[in-house]
Amino acid sequence: MTLTLNYSYRIYPDSKQEAMLDQWLEICRRSYNYALRELKDWIASRKCPVDRCSLESEYIMSAEYPFPSYHPQQNQLPKAKKVFPELAKVSSQVLQTNVRRLHDAWDFFRNRGFGFPRFKKYGQMKSLLFPQFRGNPLTGASPVLGVSPRRNWRGWHIKRPKVGKVQINLHRPIPNGFVIKQVRVIKKAKGWFAVISIQSDITLPKIETPFGHPLGLDVGLNSYLATSDSYLEKGRKFFKTEHRRLKVLQRRLSRKQKLSNNYEKARKKVEKQHNHIAFKRKDYQFKLAHKVCDMGDSIFMEDIDFRTMAKGFLGKHTLDAGFGQFRDILKYVCKVRGKYFGLVDHRGTSQTCPNCRAEVRKSLTDRFHVCQECGYGVDYFVDRDVASAQEICNRGIETTTLGLRGKETVCQVEVSGVMSLDNWRRGIPLWAEISRRESGSPRYTA
Ligand SMILES: [Zn+2]
């Protein structure tokens, strides 16, 4: 198994290179649209019933005309270069991956049944993929740690065919033992970026079974994150100032005359601000994911579909928080750091007492968990988010091998059901019991 990582760096093409890359994007966009047109025509020509005349509604393509799949279309590229000489300006590998991209989108559509590839409008093509590297495309002295990146990137270049050497801010070095596999150049409002895919033969131990200290996580709007160990991460509207500025910019944009120069300038500013917020959020989420990995070994989250959550009345805030993205990032960080990551059933986690598992109804305004059955949360405050994180942790333990460790003792008591209930009522939550055994501390009593 190989390990693939994507490192993203900022690049600084000079004005000539920038014009060139812009031109490439436009050529790629046109060839993408051309290939898509061919695909669509083929499909349309097969829609008409055999015994009807297709003159009126459908294109005529002979029945022998092969389906324009990836390889035929890719093989057409050299011929197309003769008809459209501008294609020759773009590196041929970039053109090939561009066609590949259309067929990836097509395969996605075939598998999922939605998301038919669309024509790209002017300016919608935003990335170029350079595959295959012979040798290292990066040149420069090894970066000096502790020196500001601005000084470090002086002298560092990334070399690509036809474009030549482009300045790159190598703010973190490529780790030893990794080989550069491909480079994707992306145009954003903030500037140009290179996402470098690096690969290594290092085998990461695949974490199949949970181990060590279990940790349940609950994400929400009141506190961004709550853990079963009562850690609360505040963070609602943590981009308040950024959003206020976005609003101002959007308002300015709406007052400009469409398609005027000033409109274009204002539009760029709005896009930049969107970029800024997205970068900041991602940075925050990565840091938080590492923090979580510091706190536990087996991490459990809900298997909730955040897209449905975003359709609710707090939709805008849910989208802003980017919970789905956080879950993906956490999963990735867990993999890299060798921690276990698992998902549990999300139904009713906030309405269940983590201590006695009784249903405790709460409305959205109830901030604390108070269980009348077992008294959990009566003497001291238990935040509702912490309670649901503990319930998530319970479920994670039960549905995996961690639960077997807990059961060894419980089973003896379970022979008489009443005793087992008493065990819970004494207030020894499963999660606390297991972490007690982990650390070897004395028995926990509520
Ligand atoms: Zn209870």
Short mmCIF file of C-alpha atoms and ligand atoms in Angstrom, two decimals:
data_model
loop_
_atom_site.label_atom_id
_atom_site.label_comp_id
_atom_site.label_asym_id
_atom_site.label_seq_id
_atom_site.Cartn_x
_atom_site.Cartn_y
_atom_site.Cartn_z
CA MET A 1 0.00 0.00 0.00
CA THR A 2 1.24 3.42 -0.80
CA LEU A 3 0.54 6.56 1.09
CA THR A 4 -0.59 9.56 -0.95
CA LEU A 5 -0.70 13.05 0.48
CA ASN A 6 -1.77 16.30 -1.14
CA TYR A 7 0.26 19.35 -0.20
CA SER A 8 -0.99 22.71 -1.33
CA TYR A 9 1.43 25.55 -2.06
CA ARG A 10 1.05 29.03 -3.35
CA ILE A 11 2.79 29.74 -6.65
CA TYR A 12 3.71 33.06 -8.21
CA PRO A 13 3.74 32.93 -12.01
CA ASP A 14 5.07 36.12 -13.64
CA SER A 15 2.79 38.07 -15.94
CA LYS A 16 3.88 36.13 -19.01
CA GLN A 17 3.33 32.77 -17.33
CA GLU A 18 0.04 33.91 -15.93
CA ALA A 19 -1.22 34.90 -19.37
CA MET A 20 -0.07 31.54 -20.63
CA LEU A 21 -1.85 29.60 -17.88
CA ASP A 22 -5.01 31.64 -18.46
CA GLN A 23 -4.84 30.78 -22.12
CA TRP A 24 -4.37 27.09 -21.30
CA LEU A 25 -7.42 27.13 -19.07
CA GLU A 26 -9.49 28.61 -21.87
CA ILE A 27 -8.22 26.08 -24.43
CA CYS A 28 -8.90 23.25 -21.99
CA ARG A 29 -12.38 24.59 -21.40
CA ARG A 30 -13.13 24.55 -25.10
CA SER A 31 -11.75 21.09 -25.67
CA TYR A 32 -13.73 19.86 -22.65
CA ASN A 33 -16.89 21.32 -24.11
CA TYR A 34 -16.10 19.85 -27.52
CA ALA A 35 -15.65 16.39 -26.05
CA LEU A 36 -18.83 16.75 -24.02
CA ARG A 37 -20.75 17.82 -27.13
CA GLU A 38 -19.59 14.66 -28.90
CA LEU A 39 -20.71 12.56 -25.95
CA LYS A 40 -24.08 14.27 -25.76
CA ASP A 41 -24.67 13.93 -29.51
CA TRP A 42 -23.96 10.24 -29.35
CA ILE A 43 -26.44 9.79 -26.49
CA ALA A 44 -29.08 11.90 -28.25
CA SER A 45 -28.70 9.93 -31.46
CA ARG A 46 -29.53 6.73 -29.57
CA LYS A 47 -32.67 8.16 -28.03
CA CYS A 48 -34.81 8.18 -31.17
CA PRO A 49 -36.93 5.06 -31.84
CA VAL A 50 -35.50 2.96 -34.67
CA ASP A 51 -38.56 3.12 -36.88
CA ARG A 52 -38.97 6.90 -36.73
CA CYS A 53 -37.33 9.60 -38.68
CA SER A 54 -34.88 11.34 -36.44
CA LEU A 55 -34.51 14.34 -38.71
CA GLU A 56 -36.66 16.62 -36.66
CA SER A 57 -35.68 16.01 -33.12
CA GLU A 58 -32.39 14.17 -32.96
CA TYR A 59 -29.01 14.22 -34.59
CA ILE A 60 -28.16 11.54 -37.04
CA MET A 61 -25.09 9.56 -36.12
CA SER A 62 -24.55 6.30 -37.90
CA ALA A 63 -25.27 3.19 -35.85
CA GLU A 64 -21.65 2.04 -36.23
CA TYR A 65 -20.28 5.26 -34.80
CA PRO A 66 -18.45 4.09 -31.68
CA PHE A 67 -19.24 5.48 -28.28
CA PRO A 68 -16.86 8.40 -27.63
CA SER A 69 -15.23 6.95 -24.54
CA TYR A 70 -11.94 8.14 -23.08
CA HIS A 71 -9.46 6.35 -25.29
CA PRO A 72 -11.00 7.18 -28.70
CA GLN A 73 -11.34 10.81 -27.67
CA GLN A 74 -7.80 10.94 -26.35
CA ASN A 75 -6.51 9.38 -29.58
CA GLN A 76 -8.32 12.07 -31.54
CA LEU A 77 -6.26 14.79 -29.88
CA PRO A 78 -3.24 14.67 -32.26
CA LYS A 79 -5.60 14.88 -35.25
CA ALA A 80 -7.53 17.69 -33.63
CA LYS A 81 -4.29 19.62 -33.24
CA LYS A 82 -4.03 19.84 -37.02
CA VAL A 83 -7.50 21.35 -37.32
CA PHE A 84 -7.19 23.59 -34.25
CA PRO A 85 -3.54 24.66 -34.09
CA GLU A 86 -4.08 26.44 -30.78
CA LEU A 87 -4.39 23.07 -29.04
CA ALA A 88 -0.67 22.60 -29.63
CA LYS A 89 0.03 25.49 -27.26
CA VAL A 90 -1.03 23.36 -24.30
CA SER A 91 1.10 20.52 -22.98
CA SER A 92 -0.35 17.32 -24.47
CA GLN A 93 -0.49 15.59 -21.08
CA VAL A 94 -2.60 18.38 -19.69
CA LEU A 95 -5.02 18.00 -22.60
CA GLN A 96 -5.26 14.28 -21.98
CA THR A 97 -6.02 14.62 -18.28
CA ASN A 98 -8.58 17.21 -19.25
CA VAL A 99 -10.45 14.64 -21.36
CA ARG A 100 -9.98 12.11 -18.56
CA ARG A 101 -11.74 14.55 -16.30
CA LEU A 102 -14.85 14.58 -18.49
CA HIS A 103 -14.99 10.80 -18.42
CA ASP A 104 -14.53 10.74 -14.66
CA ALA A 105 -17.56 13.01 -14.44
CA TRP A 106 -19.42 10.73 -16.86
CA ASP A 107 -18.56 7.62 -14.83
CA PHE A 108 -19.72 9.39 -11.70
CA PHE A 109 -23.03 10.11 -13.42
CA ARG A 110 -23.39 6.50 -14.53
CA ASN A 111 -22.74 5.15 -11.04
CA ARG A 112 -24.84 7.59 -9.12
CA GLY A 113 -27.59 8.43 -11.62
CA PHE A 114 -27.26 12.17 -11.15
CA GLY A 115 -24.78 14.92 -11.95
CA PHE A 116 -24.58 14.76 -15.73
CA PRO A 117 -21.47 16.68 -16.82
CA ARG A 118 -22.20 20.24 -17.85
CA PHE A 119 -20.73 22.62 -20.34
CA LYS A 120 -18.28 24.98 -18.74
CA LYS A 121 -18.90 28.65 -19.20
CA TYR A 122 -16.17 31.19 -19.77
CA GLY A 123 -13.92 31.29 -16.72
CA GLN A 124 -15.35 28.17 -15.12
CA MET A 125 -12.36 25.99 -15.88
CA LYS A 126 -10.08 26.59 -12.97
CA SER A 127 -7.50 23.85 -12.81
CA LEU A 128 -4.91 22.08 -14.90
CA LEU A 129 -3.48 18.69 -14.07
CA PHE A 130 0.11 17.82 -14.84
CA PRO A 131 0.61 14.06 -14.47
CA GLN A 132 3.80 11.96 -14.47
CA PHE A 133 7.09 13.36 -13.47
CA ARG A 134 10.49 12.26 -14.47
CA GLY A 135 12.71 13.52 -11.74
CA ASN A 136 11.92 16.20 -9.23
CA PRO A 137 10.16 19.29 -10.63
CA LEU A 138 11.16 21.31 -7.58
CA THR A 139 14.46 23.15 -7.57
CA GLY A 140 16.03 25.27 -4.89
CA ALA A 141 18.01 25.14 -1.68
CA SER A 142 16.46 23.13 1.13
CA PRO A 143 14.15 25.45 3.07
CA VAL A 144 15.42 26.83 6.31
CA LEU A 145 13.08 26.15 9.20
CA GLY A 146 12.24 29.05 11.44
CA VAL A 147 12.82 31.58 8.69
CA SER A 148 9.77 33.38 7.37
CA PRO A 149 8.33 31.59 4.34
CA ARG A 150 8.59 34.79 2.37
CA ARG A 151 12.33 34.60 2.55
CA ASN A 152 12.36 30.88 2.05
CA TRP A 153 10.54 30.79 -1.22
CA ARG A 154 13.07 33.04 -2.84
CA GLY A 155 14.96 30.70 -5.08
CA TRP A 156 12.41 27.89 -5.00
CA HIS A 157 10.85 27.00 -8.30
CA ILE A 158 8.56 24.40 -9.71
CA LYS A 159 9.26 23.41 -13.29
CA ARG A 160 6.55 22.29 -15.65
CA PRO A 161 6.68 21.60 -19.40
CA LYS A 162 6.17 24.66 -21.60
CA VAL A 163 5.45 26.98 -18.65
CA GLY A 164 8.99 26.82 -17.39
CA LYS A 165 10.07 27.67 -13.87
CA VAL A 166 7.46 29.20 -11.59
CA GLN A 167 8.22 30.64 -8.18
CA ILE A 168 6.71 28.59 -5.38
CA ASN A 169 6.33 29.26 -1.68
CA LEU A 170 7.61 26.01 -0.27
CA HIS A 171 6.36 26.78 3.20
CA ARG A 172 6.83 23.19 4.20
CA PRO A 173 9.32 20.80 2.73
CA ILE A 174 8.38 17.60 0.94
CA PRO A 175 9.09 14.87 3.51
CA ASN A 176 11.91 12.44 2.87
CA GLY A 177 11.01 9.27 1.00
CA PHE A 178 8.16 10.87 -0.92
CA VAL A 179 8.01 11.14 -4.70
CA ILE A 180 6.01 13.77 -6.55
CA LYS A 181 3.33 12.05 -8.64
CA GLN A 182 1.29 14.87 -10.08
CA VAL A 183 0.73 18.59 -9.78
CA ARG A 184 -2.61 20.32 -10.11
CA VAL A 185 -2.45 24.04 -10.78
CA ILE A 186 -5.50 25.88 -9.52
CA LYS A 187 -6.60 29.43 -10.18
CA LYS A 188 -8.34 31.15 -7.31
CA ALA A 189 -9.35 34.74 -6.74
CA LYS A 190 -6.52 35.02 -4.23
CA GLY A 191 -3.92 33.79 -6.66
CA TRP A 192 -2.46 30.61 -8.11
CA PHE A 193 -1.94 27.41 -6.19
CA ALA A 194 -0.20 24.14 -6.85
CA VAL A 195 -1.55 21.01 -5.19
CA ILE A 196 1.27 18.52 -5.20
CA SER A 197 0.41 14.83 -4.83
CA ILE A 198 3.24 13.02 -3.15
CA GLN A 199 3.52 9.27 -2.72
CA SER A 200 5.56 7.02 -0.55
CA ASP A 201 5.86 3.29 -0.03
CA ILE A 202 5.67 3.79 3.71
CA THR A 203 3.05 1.40 5.04
CA LEU A 204 0.85 2.98 7.63
CA PRO A 205 -0.56 0.45 10.05
CA LYS A 206 -4.21 0.32 9.07
CA ILE A 207 -6.28 0.93 12.16
CA GLU A 208 -9.13 -1.55 11.82
CA THR A 209 -10.07 -1.94 15.44
CA PRO A 210 -10.50 0.73 18.08
CA PHE A 211 -8.04 0.88 20.94
CA GLY A 212 -6.98 2.96 23.89
CA HIS A 213 -8.95 5.88 25.18
CA PRO A 214 -12.36 6.22 23.47
CA LEU A 215 -13.69 9.67 22.66
CA GLY A 216 -17.17 10.61 21.46
CA LEU A 217 -17.58 13.84 19.52
CA ASP A 218 -20.68 15.89 19.02
CA VAL A 219 -20.68 18.82 16.64
CA GLY A 220 -23.27 21.53 16.84
CA LEU A 221 -23.92 25.20 16.57
CA ASN A 222 -23.92 26.18 20.22
CA SER A 223 -20.50 24.78 20.79
CA TYR A 224 -18.66 23.76 17.69
CA LEU A 225 -17.43 20.59 19.28
CA ALA A 226 -18.11 18.71 22.49
CA THR A 227 -16.22 15.62 23.62
CA SER A 228 -17.26 12.89 26.02
CA ASP A 229 -14.51 14.11 28.35
CA SER A 230 -16.43 17.38 28.83
CA TYR A 231 -14.23 19.43 26.55
CA LEU A 232 -16.20 22.19 24.85
CA GLU A 233 -14.91 24.09 21.87
CA LYS A 234 -16.67 27.37 21.35
CA GLY A 235 -16.85 28.60 17.83
CA ARG A 236 -20.25 29.64 16.71
CA LYS A 237 -20.03 32.52 14.25
CA PHE A 238 -16.30 32.47 14.55
CA PHE A 239 -16.08 34.27 11.25
CA LYS A 240 -18.31 37.12 12.28
CA THR A 241 -16.07 39.94 11.10
CA GLU A 242 -15.22 38.14 7.87
CA HIS A 243 -18.89 37.62 7.14
CA ARG A 244 -19.72 41.21 7.88
CA ARG A 245 -17.13 42.30 5.34
CA LEU A 246 -18.49 39.81 2.83
CA LYS A 247 -21.91 41.32 3.22
CA VAL A 248 -20.58 44.82 2.60
CA LEU A 249 -18.77 43.68 -0.53
CA GLN A 250 -21.80 41.85 -1.82
CA ARG A 251 -23.93 44.91 -1.32
CA ARG A 252 -21.43 47.02 -3.25
CA LEU A 253 -21.44 44.46 -6.03
CA SER A 254 -25.21 44.54 -6.30
CA ARG A 255 -25.09 48.27 -6.96
CA LYS A 256 -22.65 48.03 -9.84
CA GLN A 257 -23.81 47.91 -13.40
CA LYS A 258 -23.59 44.36 -14.65
CA LEU A 259 -20.60 43.41 -16.80
CA SER A 260 -18.97 46.82 -16.34
CA ASN A 261 -15.33 47.13 -15.31
CA ASN A 262 -16.29 48.16 -11.81
CA TYR A 263 -18.63 45.19 -11.56
CA GLU A 264 -15.76 42.88 -12.43
CA LYS A 265 -13.53 44.47 -9.82
CA ALA A 266 -16.20 44.18 -7.15
CA ARG A 267 -16.91 40.58 -8.13
CA LYS A 268 -13.23 39.72 -7.71
CA LYS A 269 -13.29 41.21 -4.24
CA VAL A 270 -16.30 39.13 -3.22
CA GLU A 271 -14.63 36.00 -4.54
CA LYS A 272 -11.45 36.85 -2.64
CA GLN A 273 -13.38 37.24 0.57
CA HIS A 274 -15.06 33.86 0.01
CA ASN A 275 -11.60 32.36 -0.50
CA HIS A 276 -10.37 34.00 2.66
CA ILE A 277 -13.21 32.57 4.76
CA ALA A 278 -12.78 29.11 3.27
CA PHE A 279 -9.03 29.08 3.98
CA LYS A 280 -9.53 30.26 7.53
CA ARG A 281 -12.19 27.66 8.21
CA LYS A 282 -10.06 24.86 6.84
CA ASP A 283 -7.08 25.97 8.89
CA TYR A 284 -9.23 26.04 12.03
CA GLN A 285 -10.62 22.58 11.30
CA PHE A 286 -7.20 21.04 10.77
CA LYS A 287 -5.93 22.47 14.03
CA LEU A 288 -9.04 21.25 15.84
CA ALA A 289 -8.69 17.77 14.33
CA HIS A 290 -5.13 17.53 15.64
CA LYS A 291 -6.30 18.72 19.04
CA VAL A 292 -8.93 15.96 19.10
CA CYS A 293 -6.31 13.38 18.14
CA ASP A 294 -4.22 14.56 21.11
CA MET A 295 -7.14 13.86 23.44
CA GLY A 296 -8.10 10.32 22.47
CA ASP A 297 -7.17 7.17 20.55
CA SER A 298 -10.50 5.95 19.22
CA ILE A 299 -12.71 8.72 17.94
CA PHE A 300 -16.41 8.33 17.25
CA MET A 301 -18.75 10.68 15.45
CA GLU A 302 -22.35 10.57 14.28
CA ASP A 303 -23.16 9.23 10.83
CA ILE A 304 -25.48 12.16 10.27
CA ASP A 305 -25.87 13.57 6.76
CA PHE A 306 -25.03 17.21 7.28
CA ARG A 307 -26.60 18.15 3.98
CA THR A 308 -30.06 17.34 5.33
CA MET A 309 -29.22 19.27 8.47
CA ALA A 310 -28.36 22.28 6.31
CA LYS A 311 -31.84 22.25 4.86
CA GLY A 312 -33.29 23.09 8.27
CA PHE A 313 -33.96 26.53 9.62
CA LEU A 314 -30.40 27.01 10.82
CA GLY A 315 -29.18 26.04 7.38
CA LYS A 316 -26.97 29.00 6.74
CA HIS A 317 -25.05 28.60 9.96
CA THR A 318 -24.74 24.87 9.42
CA LEU A 319 -23.22 25.43 6.03
CA ASP A 320 -20.88 28.05 7.43
CA ALA A 321 -19.65 25.68 10.09
CA GLY A 322 -18.77 23.06 7.48
CA PHE A 323 -19.32 20.00 9.69
CA GLY A 324 -19.07 17.59 6.78
CA GLN A 325 -15.72 19.00 5.82
CA PHE A 326 -14.57 18.78 9.42
CA ARG A 327 -15.53 15.11 9.56
CA ASP A 328 -13.54 14.42 6.39
CA ILE A 329 -10.55 16.31 7.72
CA LEU A 330 -10.73 14.51 11.06
CA LYS A 331 -10.91 11.16 9.28
CA TYR A 332 -7.81 12.08 7.30
CA VAL A 333 -5.90 13.34 10.34
CA CYS A 334 -6.82 10.17 12.26
CA LYS A 335 -5.45 8.07 9.42
CA VAL A 336 -2.20 9.95 9.28
CA ARG A 337 -1.77 9.94 13.06
CA GLY A 338 -2.73 6.30 13.52
CA LYS A 339 -5.94 6.80 15.45
CA TYR A 340 -9.17 4.89 15.00
CA PHE A 341 -12.11 6.74 13.50
CA GLY A 342 -15.65 5.31 13.61
CA LEU A 343 -19.19 6.41 12.90
CA VAL A 344 -22.22 5.57 15.01
CA ASP A 345 -25.97 5.77 14.55
CA HIS A 346 -27.05 9.38 15.03
CA ARG A 347 -30.69 8.80 15.91
CA GLY A 348 -31.66 10.18 19.28
CA THR A 349 -28.16 10.81 20.62
CA SER A 350 -29.20 14.14 22.08
CA GLN A 351 -32.33 12.68 23.67
CA THR A 352 -30.71 9.80 25.53
CA CYS A 353 -29.13 9.78 28.96
CA PRO A 354 -25.57 8.53 28.51
CA ASN A 355 -25.59 7.13 32.04
CA CYS A 356 -28.80 5.09 32.20
CA ARG A 357 -29.80 5.18 28.52
CA ALA A 358 -33.30 6.43 29.33
CA GLU A 359 -34.94 8.84 26.96
CA VAL A 360 -34.60 12.40 28.19
CA ARG A 361 -36.60 14.82 26.09
CA LYS A 362 -34.93 18.16 25.48
CA SER A 363 -35.98 21.08 23.38
CA LEU A 364 -33.40 23.16 21.52
CA THR A 365 -33.38 25.73 24.30
CA ASP A 366 -32.49 23.24 27.05
CA ARG A 367 -28.78 23.69 27.51
CA PHE A 368 -28.21 21.11 30.21
CA HIS A 369 -28.80 17.41 30.56
CA VAL A 370 -30.77 16.44 33.63
CA CYS A 371 -31.91 12.84 33.96
CA GLN A 372 -34.79 12.17 36.33
CA GLU A 373 -34.27 8.42 36.07
CA CYS A 374 -30.72 8.12 37.38
CA GLY A 375 -30.02 11.61 38.59
CA TYR A 376 -27.23 12.22 36.12
CA GLY A 377 -26.82 15.97 35.87
CA VAL A 378 -28.88 16.79 38.96
CA ASP A 379 -26.06 17.64 41.35
CA TYR A 380 -23.76 19.14 38.76
CA PHE A 381 -24.12 20.65 35.33
CA VAL A 382 -23.80 18.41 32.33
CA ASP A 383 -23.87 20.30 29.06
CA ARG A 384 -26.33 18.77 26.61
CA ASP A 385 -23.66 18.55 23.94
CA VAL A 386 -21.30 16.75 26.30
CA ALA A 387 -24.13 14.35 27.19
CA SER A 388 -24.74 13.50 23.55
CA ALA A 389 -21.00 13.15 22.96
CA GLN A 390 -20.95 10.64 25.83
CA GLU A 391 -23.87 8.80 24.29
CA ILE A 392 -22.00 8.72 20.96
CA CYS A 393 -19.02 7.32 22.82
CA ASN A 394 -21.26 4.67 24.45
CA ARG A 395 -22.53 3.61 21.06
CA GLY A 396 -19.05 3.54 19.63
CA ILE A 397 -17.91 1.27 22.44
CA GLU A 398 -20.92 -1.02 22.09
CA THR A 399 -20.75 -1.46 18.34
CA THR A 400 -17.04 -2.25 18.26
CA THR A 401 -14.64 -4.56 19.99
CA LEU A 402 -14.17 -2.02 22.76
CA GLY A 403 -17.56 -3.11 24.09
CA LEU A 404 -16.36 -6.67 24.66
CA ARG A 405 -13.90 -5.47 27.25
CA GLY A 406 -16.65 -3.68 29.09
CA LYS A 407 -18.97 -6.65 28.99
CA GLU A 408 -16.70 -9.11 30.77
CA THR A 409 -17.81 -7.89 34.16
CA VAL A 410 -21.25 -6.70 33.21
CA CYS A 411 -22.24 -10.17 31.98
CA GLN A 412 -21.96 -11.70 35.45
CA VAL A 413 -24.36 -9.13 36.76
CA GLU A 414 -26.65 -9.35 33.77
CA VAL A 415 -27.83 -12.80 34.85
CA SER A 416 -30.28 -10.97 37.04
CA GLY A 417 -31.59 -8.02 35.13
CA VAL A 418 -32.30 -5.95 38.23
CA MET A 419 -28.72 -6.02 39.36
CA SER A 420 -27.55 -4.79 36.00
CA LEU A 421 -29.92 -1.88 36.21
CA ASP A 422 -28.59 -1.06 39.66
CA ASN A 423 -25.13 -1.06 38.26
CA TRP A 424 -26.07 1.74 35.89
CA ARG A 425 -28.03 3.63 38.55
CA ARG A 426 -24.99 3.83 40.77
CA GLY A 427 -23.76 6.15 38.09
CA ILE A 428 -20.85 4.40 36.50
CA PRO A 429 -21.10 5.35 32.88
CA LEU A 430 -19.63 2.82 30.51
CA TRP A 431 -17.26 5.37 29.03
CA ALA A 432 -15.98 6.40 32.45
CA GLU A 433 -15.55 2.78 33.50
CA ILE A 434 -13.43 1.95 30.50
CA SER A 435 -11.22 4.99 30.75
CA ARG A 436 -10.82 4.21 34.46
CA ARG A 437 -9.54 0.76 33.58
CA GLU A 438 -7.24 2.28 30.98
CA SER A 439 -5.64 4.64 33.43
CA GLY A 440 -5.86 2.28 36.38
CA SER A 441 -7.40 4.93 38.60
CA PRO A 442 -9.74 4.00 41.49
CA ARG A 443 -13.36 3.26 40.87
CA TYR A 444 -15.47 6.18 39.79
CA THR A 445 -18.58 6.90 41.86
CA ALA A 446 -21.15 9.54 41.10
ZN ZN B 1 -30.12 8.76 33.29
#
